[in-house]
Amino acid sequence: MKIKLAGSVMALASILTACGGSSHDPAATNGAAASQPATQYDASTLGAECLVLPAAGQKLQFSMYMNGVPASFYSADFKGVGPMSFEGADYQGIEIDAVSGFFYTANDVKQTALFKPEAPMIPLAAISHMDPGTTADDKRYRYTFQDEATGKFVTPDVTGLPLNASRTYAVYQERGVGGAPLSAPEKGTDVTVTYLGREDITVRGVAYRQACKVDVATNGKLRQYRATAWLAPQHGIVKVEARSLNKPVSGYLETSGLISAK
């Protein structure tokens, strides 16, 4: 049976896909071995050291556990693509590739999500790569963001966000199929990022010290999600807990670190 999880999966794996680019090797750890930063970071602001995207060739495997769907375990590789140009703008790319039990829609086999490091939990564009065995064309998406505090269209940036402060963006989506031009922008959702401070967290036997903790909430016409993400210094996102606010779906996404370096 095909499971169409474009909404719930992407809440965990697209809005929050960014994964760490550190050289930490979980195989070298023993139990809850510490990934200990050498620096004591300022907990009063969301530091750039937590906003990390993987370099080209770096790959992590994320495990996803979900409640409220028939298959509760998913696994996908997240691989850094490096700099990418899309519709005339420059980004950093992450390839999301199914490993086991992981579905998008009937014909999707891979996603490429495009980011800027200033907000690695918010994709700025995406490409859905269709199964080569079908006649379906790849789908392209570009997102533009309006800062709700200023009314200006901006590139999302949460660097230096103060403790318990939030930043909210209205998200407009353009879409295209194959080589067709992108559609006119259409208001899709709001996304709010709130910085909650620093925590030590252990994920799959690896201890990450002084991880930045953020809340990410989306408020769309059809789907609303709320997620908590932990971003470790020099690693980026290592764990996400998310739930739907209007559907009985919740779950979490986590990694134990790099499975291959560039």
PDB file of N, CA and C in Angstrom, residues 91-137:
ATOM      1  N   TYR A  91      22.509  28.626  -3.541  1.00  0.00           N
ATOM      2  CA  TYR A  91      22.111  27.986  -2.290  1.00  0.00           C
ATOM      3  C   TYR A  91      23.142  26.921  -1.930  1.00  0.00           C
ATOM      4  N   GLN A  92      22.897  26.276  -0.777  1.00  0.00           N
ATOM      5  CA  GLN A  92      23.580  25.036  -0.439  1.00  0.00           C
ATOM      6  C   GLN A  92      22.543  23.921  -0.452  1.00  0.00           C
ATOM      7  N   GLY A  93      22.897  22.794  -1.080  1.00  0.00           N
ATOM      8  CA  GLY A  93      21.932  21.732  -1.294  1.00  0.00           C
ATOM      9  C   GLY A  93      22.117  20.559  -0.357  1.00  0.00           C
ATOM     10  N   ILE A  94      21.002  19.899  -0.034  1.00  0.00           N
ATOM     11  CA  ILE A  94      20.997  18.643   0.708  1.00  0.00           C
ATOM     12  C   ILE A  94      20.122  17.675  -0.064  1.00  0.00           C
ATOM     13  N   GLU A  95      20.668  16.492  -0.350  1.00  0.00           N
ATOM     14  CA  GLU A  95      19.930  15.443  -1.037  1.00  0.00           C
ATOM     15  C   GLU A  95      19.333  14.507   0.007  1.00  0.00           C
ATOM     16  N   ILE A  96      18.039  14.227  -0.127  1.00  0.00           N
ATOM     17  CA  ILE A  96      17.346  13.323   0.794  1.00  0.00           C
ATOM     18  C   ILE A  96      16.961  12.092   0.006  1.00  0.00           C
ATOM     19  N   ASP A  97      17.518  10.947   0.384  1.00  0.00           N
ATOM     20  CA  ASP A  97      17.335   9.724  -0.393  1.00  0.00           C
ATOM     21  C   ASP A  97      16.757   8.633   0.501  1.00  0.00           C
ATOM     22  N   ALA A  98      15.711   7.975   0.028  1.00  0.00           N
ATOM     23  CA  ALA A  98      15.072   6.924   0.818  1.00  0.00           C
ATOM     24  C   ALA A  98      16.029   5.767   1.051  1.00  0.00           C
ATOM     25  N   VAL A  99      15.977   5.205   2.252  1.00  0.00           N
ATOM     26  CA  VAL A  99      16.722   3.998   2.572  1.00  0.00           C
ATOM     27  C   VAL A  99      15.754   2.859   2.858  1.00  0.00           C
ATOM     28  N   SER A 100      14.846   3.051   3.800  1.00  0.00           N
ATOM     29  CA  SER A 100      13.869   2.004   4.099  1.00  0.00           C
ATOM     30  C   SER A 100      12.598   2.614   4.648  1.00  0.00           C
ATOM     31  N   GLY A 101      11.458   2.100   4.199  1.00  0.00           N
ATOM     32  CA  GLY A 101      10.169   2.488   4.740  1.00  0.00           C
ATOM     33  C   GLY A 101       9.842   3.951   4.604  1.00  0.00           C
ATOM     34  N   PHE A 102      10.460   4.650   3.679  1.00  0.00           N
ATOM     35  CA  PHE A 102      10.347   6.111   3.604  1.00  0.00           C
ATOM     36  C   PHE A 102       9.631   6.476   2.316  1.00  0.00           C
ATOM     37  N   PHE A 103       8.484   7.125   2.437  1.00  0.00           N
ATOM     38  CA  PHE A 103       7.698   7.468   1.256  1.00  0.00           C
ATOM     39  C   PHE A 103       7.485   8.979   1.193  1.00  0.00           C
ATOM     40  N   TYR A 104       7.452   9.497  -0.021  1.00  0.00           N
ATOM     41  CA  TYR A 104       6.975  10.863  -0.243  1.00  0.00           C
ATOM     42  C   TYR A 104       5.584  10.752  -0.858  1.00  0.00           C
ATOM     43  N   THR A 105       5.512  10.678  -2.184  1.00  0.00           N
ATOM     44  CA  THR A 105       4.260  10.400  -2.855  1.00  0.00           C
ATOM     45  C   THR A 105       4.523   9.225  -3.783  1.00  0.00           C
ATOM     46  N   ALA A 106       3.555   8.882  -4.629  1.00  0.00           N
ATOM     47  CA  ALA A 106       3.645   7.636  -5.397  1.00  0.00           C
ATOM     48  C   ALA A 106       4.889   7.559  -6.270  1.00  0.00           C
ATOM     49  N   ASN A 107       5.354   8.697  -6.835  1.00  0.00           N
ATOM     50  CA  ASN A 107       6.442   8.639  -7.805  1.00  0.00           C
ATOM     51  C   ASN A 107       7.744   9.283  -7.329  1.00  0.00           C
ATOM     52  N   ASP A 108       7.746   9.952  -6.171  1.00  0.00           N
ATOM     53  CA  ASP A 108       8.956  10.598  -5.689  1.00  0.00           C
ATOM     54  C   ASP A 108       9.973   9.545  -5.250  1.00  0.00           C
ATOM     55  N   VAL A 109      11.226   9.728  -5.634  1.00  0.00           N
ATOM     56  CA  VAL A 109      12.272   8.823  -5.159  1.00  0.00           C
ATOM     57  C   VAL A 109      13.386   9.566  -4.436  1.00  0.00           C
ATOM     58  N   LYS A 110      13.467  10.858  -4.623  1.00  0.00           N
ATOM     59  CA  LYS A 110      14.545  11.640  -4.006  1.00  0.00           C
ATOM     60  C   LYS A 110      14.118  13.102  -3.955  1.00  0.00           C
ATOM     61  N   GLN A 111      14.599  13.796  -2.925  1.00  0.00           N
ATOM     62  CA  GLN A 111      14.344  15.230  -2.808  1.00  0.00           C
ATOM     63  C   GLN A 111      15.680  15.952  -2.704  1.00  0.00           C
ATOM     64  N   THR A 112      15.764  17.125  -3.295  1.00  0.00           N
ATOM     65  CA  THR A 112      16.878  18.034  -3.053  1.00  0.00           C
ATOM     66  C   THR A 112      16.304  19.286  -2.417  1.00  0.00           C
ATOM     67  N   ALA A 113      16.755  19.603  -1.205  1.00  0.00           N
ATOM     68  CA  ALA A 113      16.302  20.793  -0.503  1.00  0.00           C
ATOM     69  C   ALA A 113      17.444  21.807  -0.502  1.00  0.00           C
ATOM     70  N   LEU A 114      17.120  23.086  -0.695  1.00  0.00           N
ATOM     71  CA  LEU A 114      18.110  24.147  -0.840  1.00  0.00           C
ATOM     72  C   LEU A 114      17.977  25.144   0.306  1.00  0.00           C
ATOM     73  N   PHE A 115      19.118  25.495   0.894  1.00  0.00           N
ATOM     74  CA  PHE A 115      19.135  26.291   2.107  1.00  0.00           C
ATOM     75  C   PHE A 115      20.177  27.408   2.026  1.00  0.00           C
ATOM     76  N   LYS A 116      20.082  28.312   2.984  1.00  0.00           N
ATOM     77  CA  LYS A 116      21.168  29.220   3.356  1.00  0.00           C
ATOM     78  C   LYS A 116      21.540  28.884   4.800  1.00  0.00           C
ATOM     79  N   PRO A 117      22.825  29.003   5.172  1.00  0.00           N
ATOM     80  CA  PRO A 117      23.224  28.598   6.519  1.00  0.00           C
ATOM     81  C   PRO A 117      22.631  29.464   7.626  1.00  0.00           C
ATOM     82  N   GLU A 118      22.145  30.651   7.308  1.00  0.00           N
ATOM     83  CA  GLU A 118      21.591  31.536   8.341  1.00  0.00           C
ATOM     84  C   GLU A 118      20.273  31.014   8.918  1.00  0.00           C
ATOM     85  N   ALA A 119      19.653  30.037   8.242  1.00  0.00           N
ATOM     86  CA  ALA A 119      18.412  29.435   8.747  1.00  0.00           C
ATOM     87  C   ALA A 119      18.312  28.009   8.215  1.00  0.00           C
ATOM     88  N   PRO A 120      19.117  27.085   8.758  1.00  0.00           N
ATOM     89  CA  PRO A 120      19.183  25.740   8.182  1.00  0.00           C
ATOM     90  C   PRO A 120      17.965  24.874   8.484  1.00  0.00           C
ATOM     91  N   MET A 121      16.968  25.418   9.171  1.00  0.00           N
ATOM     92  CA  MET A 121      15.736  24.667   9.401  1.00  0.00           C
ATOM     93  C   MET A 121      14.622  25.103   8.455  1.00  0.00           C
ATOM     94  N   ILE A 122      14.921  26.036   7.526  1.00  0.00           N
ATOM     95  CA  ILE A 122      13.900  26.547   6.612  1.00  0.00           C
ATOM     96  C   ILE A 122      14.397  26.392   5.174  1.00  0.00           C
ATOM     97  N   PRO A 123      13.815  25.478   4.382  1.00  0.00           N
ATOM     98  CA  PRO A 123      14.237  25.356   2.978  1.00  0.00           C
ATOM     99  C   PRO A 123      13.759  26.549   2.161  1.00  0.00           C
ATOM    100  N   LEU A 124      14.617  27.008   1.250  1.00  0.00           N
ATOM    101  CA  LEU A 124      14.280  28.138   0.379  1.00  0.00           C
ATOM    102  C   LEU A 124      13.802  27.673  -0.983  1.00  0.00           C
ATOM    103  N   ALA A 125      14.105  26.441  -1.333  1.00  0.00           N
ATOM    104  CA  ALA A 125      13.662  25.854  -2.600  1.00  0.00           C
ATOM    105  C   ALA A 125      13.794  24.349  -2.484  1.00  0.00           C
ATOM    106  N   ALA A 126      13.164  23.613  -3.392  1.00  0.00           N
ATOM    107  CA  ALA A 126      13.227  22.154  -3.353  1.00  0.00           C
ATOM    108  C   ALA A 126      12.944  21.589  -4.733  1.00  0.00           C
ATOM    109  N   ILE A 127      13.496  20.412  -4.983  1.00  0.00           N
ATOM    110  CA  ILE A 127      13.238  19.670  -6.215  1.00  0.00           C
ATOM    111  C   ILE A 127      12.809  18.262  -5.819  1.00  0.00           C
ATOM    112  N   SER A 128      11.658  17.823  -6.326  1.00  0.00           N
ATOM    113  CA  SER A 128      11.211  16.447  -6.146  1.00  0.00           C
ATOM    114  C   SER A 128      11.587  15.673  -7.401  1.00  0.00           C
ATOM    115  N   HIS A 129      12.478  14.706  -7.255  1.00  0.00           N
ATOM    116  CA  HIS A 129      12.945  13.920  -8.386  1.00  0.00           C
ATOM    117  C   HIS A 129      12.040  12.691  -8.548  1.00  0.00           C
ATOM    118  N   MET A 130      11.446  12.557  -9.705  1.00  0.00           N
ATOM    119  CA  MET A 130      10.510  11.463  -9.941  1.00  0.00           C
ATOM    120  C   MET A 130      11.234  10.174 -10.309  1.00  0.00           C
ATOM    121  N   ASP A 131      10.584   9.072 -10.107  1.00  0.00           N
ATOM    122  CA  ASP A 131      11.109   7.758 -10.455  1.00  0.00           C
ATOM    123  C   ASP A 131      11.397   7.705 -11.959  1.00  0.00           C
ATOM    124  N   PRO A 132      12.653   7.390 -12.360  1.00  0.00           N
ATOM    125  CA  PRO A 132      12.971   7.324 -13.799  1.00  0.00           C
ATOM    126  C   PRO A 132      12.111   6.325 -14.566  1.00  0.00           C
ATOM    127  N   GLY A 133      11.512   5.381 -13.852  1.00  0.00           N
ATOM    128  CA  GLY A 133      10.667   4.392 -14.514  1.00  0.00           C
ATOM    129  C   GLY A 133       9.282   4.890 -14.863  1.00  0.00           C
ATOM    130  N   THR A 134       8.973   6.131 -14.467  1.00  0.00           N
ATOM    131  CA  THR A 134       7.678   6.702 -14.797  1.00  0.00           C
ATOM    132  C   THR A 134       7.861   7.801 -15.839  1.00  0.00           C
ATOM    133  N   THR A 135       6.747   8.299 -16.341  1.00  0.00           N
ATOM    134  CA  THR A 135       6.796   9.416 -17.294  1.00  0.00           C
ATOM    135  C   THR A 135       6.631  10.756 -16.586  1.00  0.00           C
ATOM    136  N   ALA A 136       6.559  10.745 -15.269  1.00  0.00           N
ATOM    137  CA  ALA A 136       6.349  11.982 -14.515  1.00  0.00           C
ATOM    138  C   ALA A 136       7.596  12.865 -14.574  1.00  0.00           C
ATOM    139  N   ASP A 137       7.380  14.172 -14.641  1.00  0.00           N
ATOM    140  CA  ASP A 137       8.472  15.146 -14.648  1.00  0.00           C
ATOM    141  C   ASP A 137       8.820  15.557 -13.214  1.00  0.00           C
TER     142      ASP A 137
END
